[in-house]
Each structure stands twice: as C-alpha cells, then as structure tokens.
mmCIF file of C-alpha atoms and ligand atoms in Angstrom:
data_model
loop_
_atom_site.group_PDB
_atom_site.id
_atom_site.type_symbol
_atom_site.label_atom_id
_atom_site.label_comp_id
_atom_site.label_asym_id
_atom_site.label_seq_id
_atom_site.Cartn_x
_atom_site.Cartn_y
_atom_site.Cartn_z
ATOM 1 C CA UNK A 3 0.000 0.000 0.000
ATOM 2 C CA UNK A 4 2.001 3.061 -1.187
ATOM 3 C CA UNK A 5 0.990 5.721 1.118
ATOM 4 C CA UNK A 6 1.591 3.421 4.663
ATOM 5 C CA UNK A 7 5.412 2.406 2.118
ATOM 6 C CA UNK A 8 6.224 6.130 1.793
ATOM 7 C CA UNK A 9 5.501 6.784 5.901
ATOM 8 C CA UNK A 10 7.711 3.849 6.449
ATOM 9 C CA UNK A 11 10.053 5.026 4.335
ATOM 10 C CA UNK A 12 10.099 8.789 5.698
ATOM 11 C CA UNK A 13 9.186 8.916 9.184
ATOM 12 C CA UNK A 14 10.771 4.753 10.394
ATOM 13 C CA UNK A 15 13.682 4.118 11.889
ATOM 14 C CA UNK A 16 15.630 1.075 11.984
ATOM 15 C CA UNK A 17 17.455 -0.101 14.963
ATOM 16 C CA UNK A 18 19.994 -1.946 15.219
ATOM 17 C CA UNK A 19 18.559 -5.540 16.407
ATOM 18 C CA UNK A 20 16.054 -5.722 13.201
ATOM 19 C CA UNK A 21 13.288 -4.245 14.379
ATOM 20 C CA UNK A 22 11.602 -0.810 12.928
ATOM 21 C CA UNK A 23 10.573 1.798 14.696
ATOM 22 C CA UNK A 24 7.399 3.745 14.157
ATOM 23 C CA UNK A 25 6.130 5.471 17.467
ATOM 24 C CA UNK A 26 5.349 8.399 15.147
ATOM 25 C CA UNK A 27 2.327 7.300 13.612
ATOM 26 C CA UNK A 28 1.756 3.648 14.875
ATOM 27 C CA UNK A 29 3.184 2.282 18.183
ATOM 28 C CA UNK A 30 2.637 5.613 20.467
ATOM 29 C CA UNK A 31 1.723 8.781 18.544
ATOM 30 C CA UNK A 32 -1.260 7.110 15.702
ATOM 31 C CA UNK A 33 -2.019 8.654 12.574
ATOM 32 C CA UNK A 34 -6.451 8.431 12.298
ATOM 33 C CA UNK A 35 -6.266 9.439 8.955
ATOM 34 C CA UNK A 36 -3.639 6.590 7.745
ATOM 35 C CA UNK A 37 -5.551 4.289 10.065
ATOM 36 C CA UNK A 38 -8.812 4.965 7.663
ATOM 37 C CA UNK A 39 -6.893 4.777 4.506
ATOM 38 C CA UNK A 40 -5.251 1.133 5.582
ATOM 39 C CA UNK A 41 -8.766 0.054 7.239
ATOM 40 C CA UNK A 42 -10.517 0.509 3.385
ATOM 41 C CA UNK A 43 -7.637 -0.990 1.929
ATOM 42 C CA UNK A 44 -7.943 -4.421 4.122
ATOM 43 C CA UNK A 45 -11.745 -4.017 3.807
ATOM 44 C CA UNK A 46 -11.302 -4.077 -0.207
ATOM 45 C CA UNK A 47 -9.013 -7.075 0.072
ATOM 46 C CA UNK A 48 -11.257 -9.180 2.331
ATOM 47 C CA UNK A 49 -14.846 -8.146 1.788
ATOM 48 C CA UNK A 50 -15.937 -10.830 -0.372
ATOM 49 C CA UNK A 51 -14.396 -13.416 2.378
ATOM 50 C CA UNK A 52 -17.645 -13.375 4.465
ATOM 51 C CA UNK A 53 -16.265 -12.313 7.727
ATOM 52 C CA UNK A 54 -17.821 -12.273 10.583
ATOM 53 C CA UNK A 55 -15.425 -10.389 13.299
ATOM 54 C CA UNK A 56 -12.380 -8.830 13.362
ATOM 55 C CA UNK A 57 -9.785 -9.705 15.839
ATOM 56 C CA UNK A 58 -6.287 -8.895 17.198
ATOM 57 C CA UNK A 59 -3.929 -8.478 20.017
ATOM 58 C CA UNK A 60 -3.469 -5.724 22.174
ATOM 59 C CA UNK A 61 -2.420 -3.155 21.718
ATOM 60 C CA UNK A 62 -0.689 -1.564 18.756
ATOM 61 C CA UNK A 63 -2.795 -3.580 16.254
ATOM 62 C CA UNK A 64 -5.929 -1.807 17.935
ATOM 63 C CA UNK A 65 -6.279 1.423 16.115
ATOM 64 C CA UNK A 66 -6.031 -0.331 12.553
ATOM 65 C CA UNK A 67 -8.142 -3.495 13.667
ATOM 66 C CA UNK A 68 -10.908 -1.208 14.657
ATOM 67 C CA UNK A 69 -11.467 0.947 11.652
ATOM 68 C CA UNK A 70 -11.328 -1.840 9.892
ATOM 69 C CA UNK A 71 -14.158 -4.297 11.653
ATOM 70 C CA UNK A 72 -16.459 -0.566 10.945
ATOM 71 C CA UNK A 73 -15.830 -0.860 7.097
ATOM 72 C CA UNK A 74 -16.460 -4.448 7.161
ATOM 73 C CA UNK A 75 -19.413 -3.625 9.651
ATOM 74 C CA UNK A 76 -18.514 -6.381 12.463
ATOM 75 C CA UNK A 77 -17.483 -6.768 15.620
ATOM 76 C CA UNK A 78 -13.793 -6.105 16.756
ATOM 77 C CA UNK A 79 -12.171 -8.625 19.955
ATOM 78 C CA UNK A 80 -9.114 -7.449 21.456
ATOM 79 C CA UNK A 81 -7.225 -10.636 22.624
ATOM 80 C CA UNK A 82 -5.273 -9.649 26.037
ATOM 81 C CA UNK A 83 -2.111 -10.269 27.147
ATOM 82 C CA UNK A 84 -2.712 -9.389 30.846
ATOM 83 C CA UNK A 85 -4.259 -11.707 32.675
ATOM 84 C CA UNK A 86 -7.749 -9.820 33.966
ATOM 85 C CA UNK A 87 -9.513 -11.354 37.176
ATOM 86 C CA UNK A 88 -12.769 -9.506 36.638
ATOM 87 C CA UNK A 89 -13.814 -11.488 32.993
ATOM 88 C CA UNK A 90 -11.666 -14.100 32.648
ATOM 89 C CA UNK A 91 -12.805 -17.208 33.754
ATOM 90 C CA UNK A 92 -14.224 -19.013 30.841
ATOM 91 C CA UNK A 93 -10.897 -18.365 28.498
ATOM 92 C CA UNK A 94 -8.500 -20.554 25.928
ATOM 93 C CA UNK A 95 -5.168 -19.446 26.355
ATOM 94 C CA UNK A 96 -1.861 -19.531 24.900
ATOM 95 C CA UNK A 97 1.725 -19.199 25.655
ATOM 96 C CA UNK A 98 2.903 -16.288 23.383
ATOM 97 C CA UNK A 99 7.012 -15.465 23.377
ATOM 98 C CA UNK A 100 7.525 -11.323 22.425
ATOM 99 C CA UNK A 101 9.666 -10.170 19.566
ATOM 100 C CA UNK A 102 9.975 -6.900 20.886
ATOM 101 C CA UNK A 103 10.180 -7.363 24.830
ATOM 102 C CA UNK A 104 12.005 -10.324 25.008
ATOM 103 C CA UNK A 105 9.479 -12.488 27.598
ATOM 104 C CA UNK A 106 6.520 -13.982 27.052
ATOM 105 C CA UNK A 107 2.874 -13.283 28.069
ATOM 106 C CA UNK A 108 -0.620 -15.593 28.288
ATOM 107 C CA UNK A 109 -2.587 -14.723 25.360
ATOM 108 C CA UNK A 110 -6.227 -14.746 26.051
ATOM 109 C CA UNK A 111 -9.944 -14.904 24.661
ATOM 110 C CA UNK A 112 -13.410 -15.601 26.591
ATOM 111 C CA UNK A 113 -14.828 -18.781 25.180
ATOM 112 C CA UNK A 114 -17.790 -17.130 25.019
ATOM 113 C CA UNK A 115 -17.087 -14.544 21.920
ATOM 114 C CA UNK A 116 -16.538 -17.104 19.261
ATOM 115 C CA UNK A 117 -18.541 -19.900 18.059
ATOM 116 C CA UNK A 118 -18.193 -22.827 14.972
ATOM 117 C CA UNK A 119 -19.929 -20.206 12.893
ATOM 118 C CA UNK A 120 -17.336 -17.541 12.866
ATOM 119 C CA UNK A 121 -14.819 -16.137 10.252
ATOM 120 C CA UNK A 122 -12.600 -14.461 11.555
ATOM 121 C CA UNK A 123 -10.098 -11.907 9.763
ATOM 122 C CA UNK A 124 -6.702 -11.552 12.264
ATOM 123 C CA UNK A 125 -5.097 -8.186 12.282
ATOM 124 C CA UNK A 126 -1.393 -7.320 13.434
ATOM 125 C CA UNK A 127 0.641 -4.367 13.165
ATOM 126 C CA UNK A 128 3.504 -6.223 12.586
ATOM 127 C CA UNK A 129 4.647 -9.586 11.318
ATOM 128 C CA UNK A 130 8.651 -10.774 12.589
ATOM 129 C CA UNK A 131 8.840 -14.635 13.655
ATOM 130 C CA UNK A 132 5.311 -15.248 13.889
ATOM 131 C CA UNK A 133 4.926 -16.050 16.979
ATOM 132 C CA UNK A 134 1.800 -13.063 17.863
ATOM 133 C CA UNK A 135 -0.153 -14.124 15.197
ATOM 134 C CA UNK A 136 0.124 -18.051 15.572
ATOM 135 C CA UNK A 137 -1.602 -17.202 19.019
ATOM 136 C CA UNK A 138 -3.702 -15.946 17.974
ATOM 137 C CA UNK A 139 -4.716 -18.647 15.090
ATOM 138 C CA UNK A 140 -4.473 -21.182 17.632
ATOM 139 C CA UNK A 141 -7.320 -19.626 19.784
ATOM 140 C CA UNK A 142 -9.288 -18.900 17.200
ATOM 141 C CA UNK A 143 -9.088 -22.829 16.590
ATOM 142 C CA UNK A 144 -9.534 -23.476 20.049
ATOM 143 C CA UNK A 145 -12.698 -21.945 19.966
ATOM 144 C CA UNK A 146 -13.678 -23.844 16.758
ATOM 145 C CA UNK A 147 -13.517 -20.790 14.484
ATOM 146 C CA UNK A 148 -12.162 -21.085 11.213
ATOM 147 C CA UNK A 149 -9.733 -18.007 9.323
ATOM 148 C CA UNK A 150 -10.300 -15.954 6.490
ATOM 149 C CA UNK A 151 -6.909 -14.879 6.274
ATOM 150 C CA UNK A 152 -4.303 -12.345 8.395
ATOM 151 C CA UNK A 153 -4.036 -8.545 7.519
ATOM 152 C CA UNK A 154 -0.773 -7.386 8.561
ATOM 153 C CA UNK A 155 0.507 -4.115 8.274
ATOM 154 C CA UNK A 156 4.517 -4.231 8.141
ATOM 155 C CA UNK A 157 5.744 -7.706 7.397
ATOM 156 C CA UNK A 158 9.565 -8.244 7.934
ATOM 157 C CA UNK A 159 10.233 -10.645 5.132
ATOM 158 C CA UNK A 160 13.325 -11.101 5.758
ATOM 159 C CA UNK A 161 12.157 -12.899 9.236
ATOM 160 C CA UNK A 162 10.323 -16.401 8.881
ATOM 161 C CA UNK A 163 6.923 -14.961 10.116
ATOM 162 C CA UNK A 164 4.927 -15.827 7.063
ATOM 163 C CA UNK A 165 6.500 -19.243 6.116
ATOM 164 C CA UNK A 166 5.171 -20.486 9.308
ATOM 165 C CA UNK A 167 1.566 -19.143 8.836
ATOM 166 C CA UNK A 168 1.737 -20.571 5.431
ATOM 167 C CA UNK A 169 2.840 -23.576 6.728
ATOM 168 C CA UNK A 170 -0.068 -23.828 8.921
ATOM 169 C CA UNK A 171 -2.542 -23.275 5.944
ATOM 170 C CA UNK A 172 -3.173 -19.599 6.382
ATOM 171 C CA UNK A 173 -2.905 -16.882 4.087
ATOM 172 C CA UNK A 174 -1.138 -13.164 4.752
ATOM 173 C CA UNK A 175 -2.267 -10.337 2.956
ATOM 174 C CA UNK A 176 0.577 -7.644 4.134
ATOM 175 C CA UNK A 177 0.284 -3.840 3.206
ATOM 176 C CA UNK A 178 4.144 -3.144 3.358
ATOM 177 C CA UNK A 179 6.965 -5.870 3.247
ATOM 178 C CA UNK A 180 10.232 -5.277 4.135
ATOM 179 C CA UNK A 181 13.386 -6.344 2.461
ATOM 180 C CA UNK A 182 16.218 -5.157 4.833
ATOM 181 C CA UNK A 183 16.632 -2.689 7.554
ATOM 182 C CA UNK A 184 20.387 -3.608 7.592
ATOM 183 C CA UNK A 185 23.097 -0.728 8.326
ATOM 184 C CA UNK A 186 20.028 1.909 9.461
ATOM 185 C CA UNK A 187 18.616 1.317 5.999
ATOM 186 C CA UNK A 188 14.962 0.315 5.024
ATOM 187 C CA UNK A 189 14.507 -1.691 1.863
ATOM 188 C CA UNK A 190 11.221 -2.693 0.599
ATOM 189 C CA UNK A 191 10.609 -5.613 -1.527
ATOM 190 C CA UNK A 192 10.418 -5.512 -4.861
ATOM 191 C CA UNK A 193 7.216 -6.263 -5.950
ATOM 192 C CA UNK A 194 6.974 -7.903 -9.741
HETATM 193 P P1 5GP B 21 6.190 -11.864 15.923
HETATM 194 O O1 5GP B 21 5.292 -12.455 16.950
HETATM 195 O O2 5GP B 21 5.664 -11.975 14.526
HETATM 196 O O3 5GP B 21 7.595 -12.319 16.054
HETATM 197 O O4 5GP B 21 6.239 -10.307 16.248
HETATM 198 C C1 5GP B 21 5.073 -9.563 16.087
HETATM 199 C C2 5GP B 21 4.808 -8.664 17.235
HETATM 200 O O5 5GP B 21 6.001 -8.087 17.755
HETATM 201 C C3 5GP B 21 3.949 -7.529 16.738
HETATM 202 O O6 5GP B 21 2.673 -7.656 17.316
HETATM 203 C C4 5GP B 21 4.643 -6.264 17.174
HETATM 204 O O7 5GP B 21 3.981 -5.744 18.290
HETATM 205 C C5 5GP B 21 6.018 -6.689 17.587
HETATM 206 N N1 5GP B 21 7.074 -6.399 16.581
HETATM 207 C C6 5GP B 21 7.772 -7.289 15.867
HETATM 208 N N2 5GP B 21 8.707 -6.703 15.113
HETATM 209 C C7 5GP B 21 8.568 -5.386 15.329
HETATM 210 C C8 5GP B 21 9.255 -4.237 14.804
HETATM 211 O O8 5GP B 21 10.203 -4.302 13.997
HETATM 212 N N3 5GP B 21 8.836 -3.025 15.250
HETATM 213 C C9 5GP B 21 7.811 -2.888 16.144
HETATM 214 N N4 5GP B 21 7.477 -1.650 16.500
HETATM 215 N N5 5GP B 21 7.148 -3.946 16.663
HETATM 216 C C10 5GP B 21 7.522 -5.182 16.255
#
C-alpha cells in the first residue's frame, strides 16, 4: 500500500537488532487518517471473504483493527495479554514469546465470543517470527472458528513470520513488506 510504504520510508527508523521503529504514527503517537486509509484498503481485500469479526492483540494492532471491523461492519475482539480477574474465567489461552520485549505473556480470549460459525479476519501491526499471530490462530481454533486470512501491516520478510503461517494453511495479505533494515537502511521488496 504506497501511502503506509512512503511513511515507512520517511518517518521509520531502523534499529539496530532488526526491528523498525514507528512510534510516530503507529506504536505511540497514531495517525487516524492513515488508520482509515489502511482500514478501506484491508476491507477491499477481504470483503468478499464473508467475515464475521475482526480480531487482534493488544495493543498496537488496535487502532487499525478497529477501523477496519467498521468498514467491514462487524465486531472487533481485542485478545489480552494481561491476565484480567474480573472477565476471565471461561478463556482458551496460549503461551505467546515477544519479539519486541524479550518475555513472554498468556494470550487470552473468553470462550464465550466465538462460536463454529465464525470467520474471523486476524489483524497485526507487525509480522517478525510469527509467533503473535500463531496465538492468535491457535485460539481462534480453540474456539472452533475457522480463518479468512491475516491482515498485517509491516511484514519483515526477511524474518520467517509468514512461512510459518503458510505452513499452517493460512494466508497473509501484508500492506508493506520489508526487504532489509540492515546498516540503518529500510529496503522494501520488490514487488513484480
Ligand atoms: P512476531 O510475533 O511476529 O515475532 O512479532 C510480532 C509482534 O512483535 C507484533 O505484534 C509487534 O507488536 C512486535 N514487533 C515485531 N517486530 C517489530 C518491529 O520491527 N517493530 C515494532 N514496532 N514492533 C515489532
């Protein structure tokens, strides 16, 4: 998506360890209007999928996740990573280890919010190993879901993130992919 490649490309930074940073108009500080322009965008790529909620994990995917379950008219779950004692007894959980933290967390959904009849559409901010997003596919099987596909808004290609969705049947539909952010550089992939 060119306008969310030419923010990357202007306002990102890469550090050091492989990871990019973009507090400016994702991770802290969020840009609405970008949010609305990549919400239509995923809604255009998935509308004919017939899904039925939108879901993803707190809390940078958020912003984007929402705007897009309103042009796809469904609901939005936020799957936590804190453990909450005021809903959460009836819950499937997951072990989850984080890219950018360097820990893990319990990733969580009330059994209650999904049923055998729902297609669901996941939504990430960002895609590295993986490891988010196979959570979150696992609890959407847990609760005998099934998956339209994964919306992701940075993919690192260059990490193994979307050979192991593929590998577990899924499909990624990613708005930016990036090549390289070797020596402070970013480098998209070349699409043909
Ligand atoms: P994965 O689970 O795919 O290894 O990493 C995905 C999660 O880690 C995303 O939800 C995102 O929050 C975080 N993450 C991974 N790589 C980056 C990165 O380069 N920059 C930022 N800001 N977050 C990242």
């Amino acid at each position: 998506m060119k306008r969310l490649e030419e923010k990357v490309l202007n306002e990102g930074k890469a550090l050091q360890n492989g990871v990019l940073k973009v507090d400016n108009f994702l991770n802290h500080q969020v840009d609405i209007d970008l949010m609305e322009e990549i919400a239509k965008d995923f809604a255009t790529e998935f509308k004919e999928k017939g899904i039925t909620k939108v879901i993803t994990i707190e809390s940078s995917g958020i912003a984007p996740a929402l705007l897009t379950a309103k042009e796809l008219k469904v609901p939005l779950i936020i799957l936590k990573k804190q453990p909450s004692k005021v809903i959460y007894q009836d819950v499937h959980q997951t072990v989850v280890a984080s890219f950018t933290k360097d820990t893990s967390y319990e990733l969580t959904i009330a059994k209650n919010l999904l049923t055998e009849d729902d297609h669901v559409l996941i939504i990430d901010d960002f895609l590295a190993y993986g490891e988010a997003v196979s959570g979150a596919v696992r609890l959407v099987r847990l609760s005998h879901a099934t998956i339209a596909g994964i919306g992701i808004l940075i993919e690192k290609s260059f990490q193994n993130g979307r050979e192991k969705l593929t590998e577990m049947g899924i499909s990624v539909y990613s708005q930016v992919k990036i090549a390289s952010l070797e020596d402070g550089k970013i480098t998209l992939v070349e699409e043909e």
